[in-house]
Coordinates of C-alpha atoms in Angstrom, one line a residue:
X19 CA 86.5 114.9 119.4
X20 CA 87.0 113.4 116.0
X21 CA 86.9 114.9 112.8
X22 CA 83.8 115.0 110.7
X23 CA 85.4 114.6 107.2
X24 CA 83.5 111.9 105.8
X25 CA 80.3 113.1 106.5
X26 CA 80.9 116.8 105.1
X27 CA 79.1 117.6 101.8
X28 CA 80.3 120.5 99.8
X29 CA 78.5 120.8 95.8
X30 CA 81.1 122.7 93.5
X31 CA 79.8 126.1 93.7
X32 CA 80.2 126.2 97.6
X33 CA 83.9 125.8 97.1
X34 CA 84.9 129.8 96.8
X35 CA 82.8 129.9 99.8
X36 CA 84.3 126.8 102.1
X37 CA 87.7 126.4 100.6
X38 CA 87.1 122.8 101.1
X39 CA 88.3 121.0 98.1
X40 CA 88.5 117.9 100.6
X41 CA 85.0 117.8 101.3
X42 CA 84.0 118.4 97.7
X43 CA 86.5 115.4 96.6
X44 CA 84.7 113.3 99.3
X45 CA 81.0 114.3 98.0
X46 CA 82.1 113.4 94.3
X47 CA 84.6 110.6 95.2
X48 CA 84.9 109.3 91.5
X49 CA 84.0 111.9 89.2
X50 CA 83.7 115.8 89.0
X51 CA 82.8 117.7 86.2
X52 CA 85.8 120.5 85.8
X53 CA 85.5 124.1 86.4
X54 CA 87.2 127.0 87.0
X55 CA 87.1 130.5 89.0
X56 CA 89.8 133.4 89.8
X57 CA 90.7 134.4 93.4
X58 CA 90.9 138.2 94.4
X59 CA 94.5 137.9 94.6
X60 CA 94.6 136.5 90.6
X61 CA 95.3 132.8 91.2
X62 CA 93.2 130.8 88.9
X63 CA 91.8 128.2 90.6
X64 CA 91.1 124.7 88.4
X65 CA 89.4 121.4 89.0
X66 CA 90.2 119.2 86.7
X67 CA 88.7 115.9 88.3
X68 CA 87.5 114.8 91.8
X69 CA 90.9 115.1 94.6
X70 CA 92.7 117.1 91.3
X71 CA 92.8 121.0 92.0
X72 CA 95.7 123.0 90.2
X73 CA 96.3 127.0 91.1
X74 CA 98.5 129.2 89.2
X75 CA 99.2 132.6 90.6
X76 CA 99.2 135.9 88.4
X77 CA 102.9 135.9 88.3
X78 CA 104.0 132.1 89.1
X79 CA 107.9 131.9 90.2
X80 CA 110.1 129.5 89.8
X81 CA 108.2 126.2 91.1
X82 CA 106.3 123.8 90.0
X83 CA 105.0 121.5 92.7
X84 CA 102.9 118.5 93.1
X85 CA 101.6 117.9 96.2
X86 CA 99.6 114.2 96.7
X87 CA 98.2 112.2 100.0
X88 CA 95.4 109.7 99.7
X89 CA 97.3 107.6 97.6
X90 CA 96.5 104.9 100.5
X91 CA 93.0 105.5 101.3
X92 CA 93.6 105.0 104.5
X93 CA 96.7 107.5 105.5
X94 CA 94.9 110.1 107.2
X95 CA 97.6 112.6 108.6
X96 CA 98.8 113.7 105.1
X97 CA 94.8 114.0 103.6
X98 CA 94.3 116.3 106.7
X99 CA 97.6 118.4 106.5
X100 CA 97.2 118.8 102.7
X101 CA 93.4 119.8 103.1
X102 CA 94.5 122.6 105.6
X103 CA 97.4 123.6 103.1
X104 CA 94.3 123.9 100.3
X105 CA 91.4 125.2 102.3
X106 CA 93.6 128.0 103.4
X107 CA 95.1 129.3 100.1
X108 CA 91.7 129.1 98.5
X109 CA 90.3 131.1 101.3
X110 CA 93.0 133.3 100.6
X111 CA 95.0 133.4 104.0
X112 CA 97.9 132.6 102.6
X113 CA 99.0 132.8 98.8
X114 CA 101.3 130.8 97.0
X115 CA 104.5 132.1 94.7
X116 CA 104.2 129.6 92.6
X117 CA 102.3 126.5 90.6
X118 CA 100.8 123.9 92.5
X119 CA 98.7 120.5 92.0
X120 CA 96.8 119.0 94.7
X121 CA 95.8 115.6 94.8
X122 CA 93.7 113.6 96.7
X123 CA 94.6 110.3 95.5
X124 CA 92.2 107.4 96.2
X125 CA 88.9 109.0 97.1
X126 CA 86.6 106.4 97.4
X127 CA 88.8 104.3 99.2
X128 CA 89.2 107.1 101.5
X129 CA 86.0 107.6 101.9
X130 CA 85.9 103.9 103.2
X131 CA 88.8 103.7 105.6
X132 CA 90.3 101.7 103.3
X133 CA 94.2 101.3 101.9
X134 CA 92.8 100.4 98.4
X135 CA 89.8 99.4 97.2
X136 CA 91.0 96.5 94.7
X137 CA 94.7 97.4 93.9
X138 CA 97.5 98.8 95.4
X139 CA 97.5 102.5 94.0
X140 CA 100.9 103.1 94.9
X141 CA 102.1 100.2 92.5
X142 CA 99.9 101.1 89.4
X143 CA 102.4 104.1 87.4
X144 CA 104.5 103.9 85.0
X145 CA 102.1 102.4 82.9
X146 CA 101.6 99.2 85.0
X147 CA 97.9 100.1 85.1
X148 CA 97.5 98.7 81.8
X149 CA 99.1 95.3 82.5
X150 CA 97.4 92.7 83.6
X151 CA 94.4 90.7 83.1
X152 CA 90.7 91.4 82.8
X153 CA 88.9 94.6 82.7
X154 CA 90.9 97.7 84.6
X155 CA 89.0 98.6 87.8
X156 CA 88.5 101.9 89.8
X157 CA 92.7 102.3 90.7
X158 CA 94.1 100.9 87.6
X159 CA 92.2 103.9 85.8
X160 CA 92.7 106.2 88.4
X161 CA 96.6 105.7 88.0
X162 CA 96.0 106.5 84.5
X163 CA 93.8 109.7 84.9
X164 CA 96.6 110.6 87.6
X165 CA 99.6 110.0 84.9
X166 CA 97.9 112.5 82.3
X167 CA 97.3 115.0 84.8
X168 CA 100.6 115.4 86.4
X169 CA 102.1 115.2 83.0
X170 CA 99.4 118.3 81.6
X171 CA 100.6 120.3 85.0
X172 CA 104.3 120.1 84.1
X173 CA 103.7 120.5 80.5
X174 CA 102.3 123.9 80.8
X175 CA 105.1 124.8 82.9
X176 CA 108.2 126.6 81.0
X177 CA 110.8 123.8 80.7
X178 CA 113.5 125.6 83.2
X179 CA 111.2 125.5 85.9
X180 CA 112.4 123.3 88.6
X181 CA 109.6 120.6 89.1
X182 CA 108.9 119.0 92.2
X183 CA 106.6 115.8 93.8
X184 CA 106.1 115.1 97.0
X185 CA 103.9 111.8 97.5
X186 CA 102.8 112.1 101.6
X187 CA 102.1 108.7 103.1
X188 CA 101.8 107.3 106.6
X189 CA 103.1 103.5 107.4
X190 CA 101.0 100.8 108.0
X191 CA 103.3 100.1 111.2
X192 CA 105.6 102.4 113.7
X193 CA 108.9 102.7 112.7
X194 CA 112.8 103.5 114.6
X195 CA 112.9 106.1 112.6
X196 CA 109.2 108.0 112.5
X197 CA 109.8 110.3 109.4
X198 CA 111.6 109.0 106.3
X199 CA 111.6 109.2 102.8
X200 CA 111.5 106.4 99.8
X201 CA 114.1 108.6 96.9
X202 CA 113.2 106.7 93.9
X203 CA 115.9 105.3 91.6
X204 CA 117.7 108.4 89.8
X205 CA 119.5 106.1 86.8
X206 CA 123.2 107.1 87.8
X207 CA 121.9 110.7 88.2
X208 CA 123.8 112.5 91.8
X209 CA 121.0 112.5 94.9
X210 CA 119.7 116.5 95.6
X211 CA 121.9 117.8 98.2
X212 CA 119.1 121.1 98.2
X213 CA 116.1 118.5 98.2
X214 CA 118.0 116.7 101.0
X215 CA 118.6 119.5 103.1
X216 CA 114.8 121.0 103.1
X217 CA 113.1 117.7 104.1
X218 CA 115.6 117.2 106.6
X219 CA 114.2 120.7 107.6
X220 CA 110.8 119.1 107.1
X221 CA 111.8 116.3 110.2
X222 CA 112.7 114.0 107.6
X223 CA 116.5 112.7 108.2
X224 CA 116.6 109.0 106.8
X225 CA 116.3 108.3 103.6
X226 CA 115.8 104.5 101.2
X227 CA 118.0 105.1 98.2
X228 CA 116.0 102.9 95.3
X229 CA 118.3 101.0 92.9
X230 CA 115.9 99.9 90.9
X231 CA 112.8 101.1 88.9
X232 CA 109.7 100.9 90.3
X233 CA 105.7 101.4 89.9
X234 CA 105.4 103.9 92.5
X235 CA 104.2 107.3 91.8
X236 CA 107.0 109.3 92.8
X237 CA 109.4 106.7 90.3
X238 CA 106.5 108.2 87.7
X239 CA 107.4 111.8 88.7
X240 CA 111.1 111.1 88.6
X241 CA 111.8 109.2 86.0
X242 CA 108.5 110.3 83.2
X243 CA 108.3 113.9 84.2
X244 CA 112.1 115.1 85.1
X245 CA 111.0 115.7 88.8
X246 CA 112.5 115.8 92.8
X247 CA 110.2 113.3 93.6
X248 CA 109.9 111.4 97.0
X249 CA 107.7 109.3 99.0
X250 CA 107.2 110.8 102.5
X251 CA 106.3 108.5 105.2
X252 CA 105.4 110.7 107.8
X253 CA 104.4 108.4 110.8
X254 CA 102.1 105.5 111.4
X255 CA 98.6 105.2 109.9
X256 CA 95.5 106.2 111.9
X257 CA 91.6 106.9 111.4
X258 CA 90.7 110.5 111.1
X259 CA 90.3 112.4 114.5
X260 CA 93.0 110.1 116.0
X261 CA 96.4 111.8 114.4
X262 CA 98.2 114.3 116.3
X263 CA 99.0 117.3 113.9
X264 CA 101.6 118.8 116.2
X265 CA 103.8 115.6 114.9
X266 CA 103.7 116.9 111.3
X267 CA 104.3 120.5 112.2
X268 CA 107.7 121.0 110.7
X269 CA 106.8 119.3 107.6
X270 CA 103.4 122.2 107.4
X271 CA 105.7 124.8 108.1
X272 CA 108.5 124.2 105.5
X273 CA 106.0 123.3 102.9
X274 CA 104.0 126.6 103.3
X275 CA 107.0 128.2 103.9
X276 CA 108.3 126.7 100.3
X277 CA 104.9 127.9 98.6
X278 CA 104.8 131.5 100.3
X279 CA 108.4 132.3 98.8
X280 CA 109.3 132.8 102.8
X281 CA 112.9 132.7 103.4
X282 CA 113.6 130.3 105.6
X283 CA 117.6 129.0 106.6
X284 CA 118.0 125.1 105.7
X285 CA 120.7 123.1 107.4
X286 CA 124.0 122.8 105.9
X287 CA 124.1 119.5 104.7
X288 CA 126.1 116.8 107.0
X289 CA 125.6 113.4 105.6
X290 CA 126.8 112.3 109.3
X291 CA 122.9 114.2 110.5
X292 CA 121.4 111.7 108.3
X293 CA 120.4 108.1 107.7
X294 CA 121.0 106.2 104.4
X295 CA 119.6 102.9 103.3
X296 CA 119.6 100.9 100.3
X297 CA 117.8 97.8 99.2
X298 CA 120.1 94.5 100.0
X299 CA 116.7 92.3 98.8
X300 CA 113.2 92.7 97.6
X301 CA 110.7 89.5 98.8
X302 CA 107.6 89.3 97.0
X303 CA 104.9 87.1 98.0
X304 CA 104.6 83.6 96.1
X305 CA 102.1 81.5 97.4
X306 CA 99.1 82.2 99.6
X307 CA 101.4 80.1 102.2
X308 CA 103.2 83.5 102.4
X309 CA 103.5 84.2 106.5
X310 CA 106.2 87.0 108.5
X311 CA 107.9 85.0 111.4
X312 CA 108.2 87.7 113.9
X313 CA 105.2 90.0 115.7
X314 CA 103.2 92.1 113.5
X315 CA 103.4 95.1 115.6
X316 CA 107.8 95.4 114.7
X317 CA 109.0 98.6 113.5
X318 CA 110.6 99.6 110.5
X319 CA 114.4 99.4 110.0
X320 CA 114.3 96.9 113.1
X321 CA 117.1 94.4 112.7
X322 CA 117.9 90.8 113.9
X323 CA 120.7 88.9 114.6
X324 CA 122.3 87.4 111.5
X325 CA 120.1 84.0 110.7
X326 CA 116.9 85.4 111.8
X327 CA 114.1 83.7 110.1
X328 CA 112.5 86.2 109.1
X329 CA 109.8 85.0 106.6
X330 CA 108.5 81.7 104.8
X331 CA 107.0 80.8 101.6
X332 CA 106.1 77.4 101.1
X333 CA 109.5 76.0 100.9
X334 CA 111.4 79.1 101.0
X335 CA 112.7 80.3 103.8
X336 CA 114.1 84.2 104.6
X337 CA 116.8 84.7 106.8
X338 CA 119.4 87.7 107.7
X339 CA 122.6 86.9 105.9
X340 CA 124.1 90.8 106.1
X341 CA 125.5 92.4 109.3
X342 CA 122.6 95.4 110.0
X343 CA 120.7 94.3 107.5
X344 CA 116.6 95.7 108.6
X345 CA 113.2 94.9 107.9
X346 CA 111.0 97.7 106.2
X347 CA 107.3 97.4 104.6
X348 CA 106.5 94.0 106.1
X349 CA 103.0 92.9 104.7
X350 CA 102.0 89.4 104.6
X351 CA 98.3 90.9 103.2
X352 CA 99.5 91.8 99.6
X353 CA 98.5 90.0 96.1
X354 CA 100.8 87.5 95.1
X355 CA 103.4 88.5 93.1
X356 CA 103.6 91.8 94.9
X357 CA 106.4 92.9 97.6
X358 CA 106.0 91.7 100.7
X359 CA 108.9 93.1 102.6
X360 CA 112.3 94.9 102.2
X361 CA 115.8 94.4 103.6
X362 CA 117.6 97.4 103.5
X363 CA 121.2 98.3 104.2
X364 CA 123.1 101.4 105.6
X365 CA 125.2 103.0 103.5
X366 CA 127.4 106.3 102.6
X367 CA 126.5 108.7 99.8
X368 CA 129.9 110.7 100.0
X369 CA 130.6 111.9 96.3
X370 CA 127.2 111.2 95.5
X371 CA 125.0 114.2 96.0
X372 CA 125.4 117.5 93.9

C-alpha cells in the first residue's frame, strides 16, 4: 500500500502531538510562521520556516549537523527516511546528543512530484540565486532563505564544534554503483579519512572527488560554512510508497547511531574498499539540439569503448577519448547553459586524506 504523505494535514500546534514535521511542511509548503516549544527531555524544538526545524538538546555535544532531502522535489527515499529520523526524536523515542537542522528542501515541488518547480535547486547556492535575469522565483529565493539558515545554525554553534552537512538525494537513473557520494571541491584542503570511513559504514563506498567550485548546496556548506559536507545519492528516484526502506537501512542506522552518541566501530580505512572518481569533463547543454546518443535507461559510471559517441550538440560532437573514462548525471532535460552530463575518471587518493 502506498504512502499517504501528500494528503496528510497537520496545523502547527498538532506537531508536539504527531511529531510530523513532514506533514506540517507539506500543509504549509511555502511559508510557516515560526514557533517554538521544549521537549520533556529539554530539547528545544524550533521552526524557523516551512521544511526548516532545528533541535538543541539541554547539553548539546560536540556536533553540529545538517541534515537535508527534498532538495529534488521528487527524491522520495531520503524525504521519508529523514521524516522517520524527525518524527521519532520529536516524539521522544530517541534523543539526540547533539545540534541538528532538518530540512525539507523544495516543498512545493514535493508536494507535486516534481524535481523542481522552475529551477534546479541544487544549482542555486553560493549566491547563484541572485544571478540571472528577471524577477527570482519560488527556488531562487528559497536557496536564499536556505543560505541564511544554515549559516544562523552554525553561527550559534561554538566555533570548535565540528560541523557537518549531509545533502540526501536519489538519482534520476540506476547506477553500477547504487550508493555514492558527490565530495565537493576542498581547495587543496586533505579528503576526511573519519567522514570517509562512517559513510562507507553508511553503504556508501564510491566517491566523485570535485575539482572545481560549484553551485551545489553541499559546495555552500563546505566552502561558506567550514563544513564535511557531501551529496548522498542513495539509489534511484521513485514516487512515495514505491521505495524500499530496507535499501537505506545502514545509512538510518549510522545516522541515528551518530545523533544518539551510540558507539558504534567504523571500518579501518582501506582506500583499496573504495571507489574514487574525478571529473575528466563537464558538458553543458548549448542549444536546444542538445540530444544523449545511447538509451536513456544507462547507469551511472557505465563506460564505452574509447570513441563512443556519446552526445551531440548542434555541431559538437562528445566522444570517449580516456581509457575508463564513465558517464554520470546524464540529462538531456536541463536549461541551456546548465550540465548535462559528466565524464569521470578513477583515481588514487594515497597521501591525500588526513
Amino acid at each position: 500500500m502506498k504512502t499517504n504523505i501528500l494528503n496528510r494535514i497537520v496545523e502547527p500546534e498538532a506537531l508536539q502531538h504527531s511529531g510530523d514535521f513532514l506533514g506540517l511542511t507539506l500543509t504549509y509548503p511555502k511559508e510557516l510562521t515560526p514557533f517554538a516549544y521544549t521537549l520533556n527531555n529539554g530539547t528545544v524544538v524550533e521552526v524557523w520556516d516551512t521544511g526548516v526545524l532545528c533541535l538543541t538538546p539541554a547539553n548539546p555535544a560536540g556536533i553540529d549537523l545538517v541534515l537535508s532531502s527534498g532538495v529534488h522535489g521528487n527524491e522520495t527515499a531520503p524525504i521519508e527516511l529523514c521524516a522517520a529520523i524527525c518524527q521519532d526524536l520529536l516524539l521522544e523515542k530517541i534523543q539526540s546528543r547533539h545540534r541538528l537542522l532538518f530540512l525539507f528542501g523544495n516543498p512545493p515541488a514535493i508536494n507535486a512530484g516534481k524535481r523542481e518547480l522552475v529551477d534546479n535547486l541544487n544549482r542555486l547556492f553560493s549566491g547563484h540565486h541572485s544571478k540571472g535575469a528577471g524577477e527570482p522565483g519560488w527556488e531562487r529565493q528559497r536557496a536564499a532563505r536556505l543560505e541564511r539558515y544554515v549559516k544562523r545554525f552554525y553561527k550559534t554553534a561554538e566555533a570548535e564544534r565540528e560541523r557537518l552537512l549531509y545533502d540526501l538525494h536519489t538519482a534520476i537513473r540506476g547506477s553500477q554503483f547504487e550508493k555514492f557520494a558527490v565530495y565537493p571541491f576542498l581547495h587543496g584542503k586533505p579528503w576526511s579519512k573519519s567522514q570517509l570511513q562512517f559513510l562507507q559504514a553508511c553503504g556508501v563506498d564510491t566517491f566523485l572527488l570535485m575539482q572545481t567550485p560549484a553551485s551545489t548546496f553541499s559546495y555552500f556548506g563546505a566552502q561558506s560554512c567550514g563544513a564535511h559536507a557531501f551529496t548522498l545519492e542513495l539509489g534511484k528516484v521513485r514516487p512515495f510508497g514505491e521505495n524500499d526502506m530496507s535499501r537505506f537501512s545502514a545509512c538510518d542506522l549510522m545516522l541515528r547511531a551518530l545523533l544518539t552518541g551510540t558507539n558504534t566501530e567504523l571500518p579501518a580505512f582501506d582506500e583499496s574498499s573504495f571507489n574514487f572518481f574525478v571529473v575528466s569533463r563537464a558538458v553543458n547543454k548549448q542549444t536546444e539540439q542538445f540530444e544523449l546518443c545511447f538509451a536513456r535507461n544507462i547507469e551511472n559510471f557505465s563506460q564505452f569503448p574509447l570513441g563512443t559517441l556519446l552526445a551531440r550538440d548542434g555541431d559538437i560532437e562528445y566522444r570517449v577519448d580516456e581509457p575508463g573514462e564513465a558517464i554520470i548525471f546524464p540529462n538531456a532535460d536541463v536549461a541551456l547553459g546548465q550540465r548535462a552530463m559528466l565524464l569521470v575518471k578513477p583515481v588514487s587518493i594515497a597521501g591525500q586524506v588526513a
